[in-house]
Coordinates of C-alpha atoms in Angstrom, one line a residue:
X293 CA 0.0 0.0 0.0
X294 CA 1.4 3.3 -1.0
X295 CA 1.4 5.7 2.0
X296 CA 2.8 8.6 -0.1
X297 CA 2.1 12.0 1.3
X298 CA 2.3 14.4 -1.6
X299 CA 1.5 17.4 0.6
X300 CA 3.8 16.6 3.4
X301 CA 6.2 19.5 2.7
X302 CA 3.4 22.0 2.4
X303 CA 1.7 20.8 5.6
X304 CA 4.7 21.1 7.8
X305 CA 4.8 24.1 10.0
X306 CA 7.4 25.5 12.3
X307 CA 7.3 24.1 15.9
X308 CA 6.5 27.5 17.3
X309 CA 3.3 27.5 15.4
X310 CA 1.9 25.0 17.9
X311 CA 1.2 28.2 19.9
X312 CA -1.6 30.5 18.5
X313 CA 0.4 33.7 18.9
X314 CA 3.0 32.5 16.4
X315 CA 0.4 31.8 13.7
X316 CA -0.4 35.5 13.1
X317 CA 2.4 36.0 10.6
X318 CA 2.5 34.2 7.2
X319 CA 5.3 31.8 6.5
X320 CA 8.5 33.2 5.0
X321 CA 12.2 32.4 5.0
X322 CA 13.0 35.4 7.3
X323 CA 10.1 34.5 9.7
X324 CA 11.2 30.9 9.9
X325 CA 14.8 31.8 10.6
X326 CA 13.7 34.2 13.4
X327 CA 11.4 31.5 14.8
X328 CA 14.3 29.0 14.7
X329 CA 16.5 31.3 16.6
X330 CA 13.8 31.9 19.2
X331 CA 13.0 28.2 19.4
X332 CA 16.6 27.3 19.9
X333 CA 16.8 29.9 22.7
X334 CA 13.8 28.5 24.4
X335 CA 15.3 25.0 24.2
X336 CA 18.6 26.3 25.7
X337 CA 16.8 28.0 28.5
X338 CA 14.8 24.8 29.3
X339 CA 18.0 22.7 29.2
X340 CA 19.7 25.2 31.5
X341 CA 16.9 25.2 34.0
X342 CA 16.8 21.4 34.1
X343 CA 20.5 21.1 34.6
X344 CA 20.6 23.7 37.3
X345 CA 17.7 22.1 39.1
X346 CA 18.7 18.5 39.0
X347 CA 22.5 18.6 38.3
X348 CA 25.5 19.5 40.4
X349 CA 27.2 21.9 38.1
X350 CA 29.8 24.3 39.3
X351 CA 29.0 26.9 36.6
X352 CA 26.6 29.8 37.2
X353 CA 23.2 29.9 35.5
X354 CA 24.2 32.4 32.9
X355 CA 27.4 30.6 32.1
X356 CA 25.4 27.4 31.7
X357 CA 22.8 29.2 29.6
X358 CA 25.5 30.6 27.4
X359 CA 26.9 27.1 26.7
X360 CA 23.5 25.7 26.1
X361 CA 22.5 28.6 23.8
X362 CA 25.6 28.1 21.7
X363 CA 25.0 24.4 21.4
X364 CA 21.3 24.8 20.7
X365 CA 21.9 27.3 17.9
X366 CA 24.7 25.2 16.4
X367 CA 22.2 22.2 16.3
X368 CA 19.0 24.1 15.5
X369 CA 20.0 26.0 12.4
X370 CA 21.6 23.0 10.6
X371 CA 18.5 21.0 11.4
X372 CA 16.3 23.8 10.1
X373 CA 18.3 23.9 6.9
X374 CA 18.3 20.1 6.5
X375 CA 14.6 19.8 6.9
X376 CA 14.0 22.6 4.4
X377 CA 16.4 20.9 2.0
X378 CA 14.5 17.6 2.3
X379 CA 11.2 19.4 1.5
X380 CA 12.8 20.4 -1.8
X381 CA 14.7 17.3 -2.9
X382 CA 12.5 14.4 -1.6
X383 CA 9.9 13.5 -4.2
X384 CA 6.3 14.0 -3.1
X385 CA 5.5 10.4 -3.9
X386 CA 7.9 9.2 -1.2
X387 CA 6.1 7.2 1.5
X388 CA 5.5 8.7 4.8
X389 CA 7.7 6.2 6.6
X390 CA 10.6 6.8 4.3
X391 CA 10.2 10.5 4.7
X392 CA 10.2 10.2 8.5
X393 CA 13.3 8.0 8.4
X394 CA 15.1 10.5 6.2
X395 CA 14.1 13.4 8.6
X396 CA 15.3 11.4 11.6
X397 CA 18.7 10.6 10.0
X398 CA 19.1 14.3 9.0
X399 CA 18.3 15.6 12.4
X400 CA 20.6 13.1 14.1
X401 CA 23.5 14.0 11.8
X402 CA 22.9 17.7 12.2
X403 CA 22.7 17.3 16.0
X404 CA 26.0 15.5 16.1
X405 CA 27.6 18.1 13.8
X406 CA 26.2 21.0 15.9
X407 CA 27.5 19.5 19.1
X408 CA 30.9 19.0 17.6
X409 CA 30.8 22.5 16.2
X410 CA 29.8 24.1 19.5
X411 CA 32.5 22.2 21.4
X412 CA 35.1 23.3 18.9
X413 CA 34.0 26.9 19.2
X414 CA 34.3 26.7 23.0
X415 CA 37.8 25.2 22.7
X416 CA 38.8 27.5 19.9
X417 CA 39.8 24.7 17.5
X418 CA 38.5 23.7 14.1
X419 CA 35.6 21.2 14.3
X420 CA 36.4 17.6 13.5
X421 CA 33.6 15.1 12.9
X422 CA 35.4 11.8 12.6
X423 CA 33.9 8.3 13.0
X424 CA 34.7 8.1 16.7
X425 CA 33.0 11.4 17.4
X426 CA 30.1 10.5 15.2
X427 CA 29.7 7.1 17.0
X428 CA 29.7 8.8 20.4
X429 CA 27.2 11.6 19.5
X430 CA 24.9 9.8 17.1
X431 CA 22.8 8.1 19.9
X432 CA 22.2 11.6 21.4
X433 CA 21.4 12.9 17.9
X434 CA 18.8 10.2 17.5
X435 CA 17.2 11.1 20.8
X436 CA 17.1 14.8 19.7
X437 CA 15.7 13.7 16.3
X438 CA 12.9 11.6 17.9
X439 CA 12.0 14.6 20.1
X440 CA 11.9 17.0 17.2
X441 CA 9.9 14.6 15.0
X442 CA 7.3 14.3 17.7
X443 CA 6.9 18.1 17.7
X444 CA 6.8 18.2 13.9
X445 CA 4.1 15.4 13.7
X446 CA 2.1 17.3 16.3
X447 CA 2.2 20.4 14.1
X448 CA 1.2 18.4 11.0
X449 CA -1.7 16.8 12.7
X450 CA -2.9 20.3 13.9
X451 CA -2.8 21.5 10.3
X452 CA -4.7 18.4 9.2
X453 CA -7.4 19.1 11.8
X454 CA -7.7 22.7 10.7
X455 CA -7.9 21.7 7.1
X456 CA -10.6 19.2 7.9
X457 CA -12.5 21.7 10.0
X458 CA -12.3 24.3 7.2
X459 CA -13.7 21.7 4.7
X460 CA -16.5 20.9 7.1
X461 CA -17.3 24.6 7.6
X462 CA -17.3 25.0 3.8
X463 CA -19.7 22.1 3.5
X464 CA -21.9 23.5 6.2
X465 CA -22.0 26.8 4.4
X466 CA -22.9 25.2 1.1
X467 CA -25.6 23.2 2.8
X468 CA -27.0 26.3 4.4
X469 CA -27.0 28.1 1.0
X470 CA -28.8 25.1 -0.6
X471 CA -31.3 25.1 2.2
X472 CA -32.0 28.8 1.8
X473 CA -32.5 28.3 -1.9
X474 CA -34.8 25.3 -1.3
X475 CA -36.8 27.4 1.1
X476 CA -37.1 30.2 -1.4
X477 CA -38.3 27.7 -4.0
X478 CA -40.8 26.4 -1.6
X479 CA -42.0 29.9 -0.8
X480 CA -42.5 30.6 -4.5
X481 CA -44.4 27.3 -4.9
X482 CA -46.8 28.4 -2.1
X483 CA -47.4 31.9 -3.6
X484 CA -48.1 31.1 -7.2
X485 CA -50.9 28.5 -6.9
X486 CA -53.2 31.0 -5.3
X487 CA -53.5 32.9 -8.6
X488 CA -53.3 29.9 -10.8
X489 CA -56.1 28.0 -9.1
X490 CA -58.4 31.0 -8.7
X491 CA -58.0 32.0 -12.3
X492 CA -58.7 28.5 -13.7
X493 CA -61.7 28.3 -11.4
X494 CA -63.0 31.6 -12.8
X495 CA -62.5 30.4 -16.4
X496 CA -64.4 27.3 -15.7
X497 CA -67.3 29.2 -14.2
X498 CA -67.5 31.6 -17.2
X499 CA -67.4 29.0 -19.9
X500 CA -71.1 28.2 -20.0
X501 CA -72.6 31.6 -19.1
X502 CA -70.0 34.0 -20.7
X503 CA -67.9 32.0 -23.2
X504 CA -66.5 35.2 -24.8
X505 CA -65.3 36.4 -21.4
X506 CA -63.9 33.0 -20.6
X507 CA -61.9 33.0 -23.9
X508 CA -60.6 36.5 -23.3
X509 CA -59.6 35.6 -19.7
X510 CA -57.9 32.5 -20.8
X511 CA -55.9 34.4 -23.5
X512 CA -54.9 37.0 -20.9
X513 CA -54.1 34.2 -18.5
X514 CA -51.8 32.6 -21.0
X515 CA -50.0 35.9 -21.6
X516 CA -49.6 36.3 -17.8
X517 CA -48.2 32.8 -17.4
X518 CA -45.7 33.4 -20.2
X519 CA -44.5 36.6 -18.6
X520 CA -44.5 35.0 -15.1
X521 CA -42.5 32.0 -16.1
X522 CA -40.0 34.1 -18.0
X523 CA -39.6 36.4 -15.0
X524 CA -39.1 33.5 -12.5
X525 CA -36.5 31.8 -14.7
X526 CA -34.6 35.0 -15.4
X527 CA -31.3 35.6 -13.6
X528 CA -32.4 39.1 -12.6
X529 CA -35.5 41.2 -12.7
X530 CA -36.2 44.9 -12.8
X531 CA -39.0 46.8 -11.1
X532 CA -40.3 47.7 -14.5
X533 CA -40.7 44.0 -15.5
X534 CA -42.4 43.3 -12.2
X535 CA -44.8 46.2 -12.8
X536 CA -45.5 44.9 -16.3
X537 CA -46.2 41.5 -14.8
X538 CA -48.6 43.0 -12.3
X539 CA -50.3 44.8 -15.2
X540 CA -50.8 41.5 -17.0
X541 CA -52.3 40.0 -13.8
X542 CA -54.7 42.9 -13.4
X543 CA -55.7 42.6 -17.0
X544 CA -56.7 39.0 -16.3
X545 CA -58.8 40.0 -13.3
X546 CA -60.2 43.0 -15.2
X547 CA -62.0 40.6 -17.6
X548 CA -63.8 39.0 -14.7
X549 CA -64.4 42.1 -12.5
X550 CA -65.2 44.6 -15.3
X551 CA -65.9 48.1 -14.0
X552 CA -65.4 46.9 -10.4
X553 CA -61.7 47.0 -10.9
X554 CA -59.7 50.1 -11.8
X555 CA -56.0 50.3 -11.7
X556 CA -53.0 52.4 -12.7
X557 CA -49.2 52.4 -12.3
X558 CA -47.2 55.4 -11.2
X559 CA -43.4 54.8 -11.6
X560 CA -40.7 56.8 -13.2
X561 CA -38.0 55.4 -15.5
X562 CA -35.3 55.5 -12.9
X563 CA -37.3 53.4 -10.4
X564 CA -38.4 51.0 -13.1
X565 CA -34.8 50.3 -14.1
X566 CA -33.8 49.2 -10.6
X567 CA -33.2 45.5 -10.0
X568 CA -35.3 43.6 -7.5
X569 CA -36.0 40.0 -6.8
X570 CA -38.7 38.5 -9.1
X571 CA -42.3 38.0 -7.9
X572 CA -42.3 40.5 -5.0
X573 CA -45.0 42.9 -6.3
X574 CA -47.5 40.4 -7.6
X575 CA -48.5 38.9 -4.2
X576 CA -49.3 42.4 -2.9
X577 CA -51.5 43.1 -5.9
X578 CA -53.2 39.7 -5.4
X579 CA -53.9 40.5 -1.8
X580 CA -55.3 43.9 -2.6
X581 CA -57.8 42.3 -5.0
X582 CA -58.7 39.3 -2.9
X583 CA -59.1 41.0 0.5
X584 CA -59.7 44.6 -0.5
X585 CA -61.7 44.9 -3.7
X586 CA -63.5 41.6 -4.3
X587 CA -65.5 41.7 -1.0
X588 CA -66.9 45.2 -1.9
X589 CA -69.9 45.2 -4.1
X590 CA -68.8 48.3 -6.0
X591 CA -65.1 47.2 -6.2
X592 CA -62.5 49.9 -6.1
X593 CA -59.1 51.1 -7.4
X594 CA -55.6 49.8 -7.1
X595 CA -52.6 52.1 -7.6
X596 CA -49.1 50.8 -7.9
X597 CA -46.6 53.5 -6.9
X598 CA -42.8 53.3 -6.9
X599 CA -40.3 55.9 -6.0
X600 CA -36.7 56.3 -4.9
X601 CA -36.0 58.5 -1.9
X602 CA -33.6 58.7 1.0
X603 CA -31.5 55.7 -0.2
X604 CA -34.4 53.3 -0.4
X605 CA -36.8 52.0 -3.1
X606 CA -40.4 52.4 -1.9
X607 CA -43.0 50.3 -3.6
X608 CA -46.6 50.8 -2.6
X609 CA -49.8 48.9 -3.6
X610 CA -52.7 51.1 -2.6
X611 CA -56.3 49.8 -2.7
X612 CA -59.6 51.5 -1.9
X613 CA -61.0 48.2 -0.6
X614 CA -62.6 47.4 2.8
X615 CA -59.4 48.1 4.8
X616 CA -57.6 46.2 7.5
X617 CA -60.3 43.9 8.7
X618 CA -60.1 40.3 9.8
X619 CA -60.5 38.2 6.8
X620 CA -62.5 34.9 7.1
X621 CA -60.3 31.9 7.1
X622 CA -59.8 30.0 3.9
X623 CA -57.8 26.9 2.9
X624 CA -54.1 27.7 2.4
X625 CA -54.7 31.4 3.4
X626 CA -52.6 33.4 5.7
X627 CA -49.2 32.4 4.3
X628 CA -48.7 34.8 1.4
X629 CA -47.6 37.9 3.4
X630 CA -45.5 35.8 5.8
X631 CA -43.8 34.2 2.9
X632 CA -43.3 37.5 1.2
X633 CA -41.7 38.9 4.4
X634 CA -39.4 36.0 4.5
X635 CA -38.4 36.5 0.9
X636 CA -37.7 40.2 1.4
X637 CA -35.5 39.5 4.5
X638 CA -33.6 36.7 2.8
X639 CA -33.0 38.5 -0.5
X640 CA -32.7 42.2 0.5
X641 CA -31.3 42.0 4.1
X642 CA -32.6 43.1 7.4
X643 CA -33.1 46.7 6.2
X644 CA -35.9 45.6 3.9
X645 CA -39.4 45.3 5.3
X646 CA -43.0 45.0 4.4
X647 CA -45.6 47.3 6.0
X648 CA -49.4 47.2 6.0
X649 CA -51.0 50.6 6.7
X650 CA -54.5 52.1 6.5
X651 CA -55.0 54.0 3.3
X652 CA -56.2 57.5 4.3
X653 CA -58.8 57.4 1.6
X654 CA -60.0 54.0 2.6
X655 CA -58.5 50.6 2.0
X656 CA -54.9 49.4 2.6
X657 CA -51.4 50.5 1.6
X658 CA -48.9 47.6 1.3
X659 CA -45.5 49.2 1.3
X660 CA -42.2 47.5 0.4
X661 CA -39.1 49.2 1.7
X662 CA -35.9 48.0 -0.1
X663 CA -32.5 49.5 0.7
X664 CA -31.1 50.9 -2.5
X665 CA -27.7 49.4 -1.9
X666 CA -29.2 45.9 -1.5
X667 CA -31.6 45.9 -4.5
X668 CA -28.9 44.2 -6.5
X669 CA -29.5 40.5 -6.3
X670 CA -27.2 37.7 -7.4
X671 CA -28.3 35.5 -10.2
X672 CA -28.5 32.4 -8.0
X673 CA -30.9 34.1 -5.6
X674 CA -32.8 36.2 -8.1
X675 CA -34.0 33.1 -9.9
X676 CA -35.3 31.8 -6.7
X677 CA -38.1 33.9 -5.2

């Protein structure tokens, strides 16, 4: 079984990175050399403390620390260089065991060389690394190598855990996005059937008594469906397109309600050009007809008004219906506005809201407030109401 570790070199961190404070700076040659010097100093300090605590050394603490610091630096920097060299020359397909053995051998040899070098510096003579010196120092080098490999493996495992956690967080974020999109799709599926079912029922009821009206309604209904499907599948929508869609919807209802339904649209070109999420206006118009005008014998008027002011896009659907009164319960009712509020929050942020107010002239004003900076919607969300 191949236990190759192609990313072994990239995953290795400096031993000091086991501590969070040393992970703040990105890896570089200068940073690693500085860390190595500091790491060697800490090791020298630890060795000195142990020797002073448990040994019977005639030297003072600072003298002992000076010897330990010299030896630690003479060992640490060659080890640092050897490990970096192995990262470069060892093929990435090398098995993990073979890579570890190479690292252990390199550390042991560098440790033996460093000890010989520090001793030669203290004695003021050239360093000599012969077979006798090597045989005497190699066991100590292997002990140092085993200790350093333990630290290196701990660092690599920490990086592996962090990588795994990052992947899990990414997967959770993707799952949350997919869930939000699924919820948006479900909301749209709950909004559209109200109009579809009611219109089909009206067409059926008119076929026998008023076939011409039924034909006209069906033609307008087909036009509305064509525009609605195109809008729901589009990557983005504009307020103008949404108002045109609402106009098609009101055309369909106008066939059935006749003089009982009057409507008009008030929106400038600048407001009509702004992007919004598809199918935000139509549910408000549907509610104005269903709860405002239809219960009144003489019907009423619906005004769609849109304007930009104070950094927000304000869309109002004003009706002159019966006002904010408790509507009788009906199957599937009571979810349209709550779904619309959910859509507004998810697509346009917390600054967006839907308000229901009394119309001073009678009826209701349904007002959408959309922050202008958040009216831009991404294609992935815009296609999902």
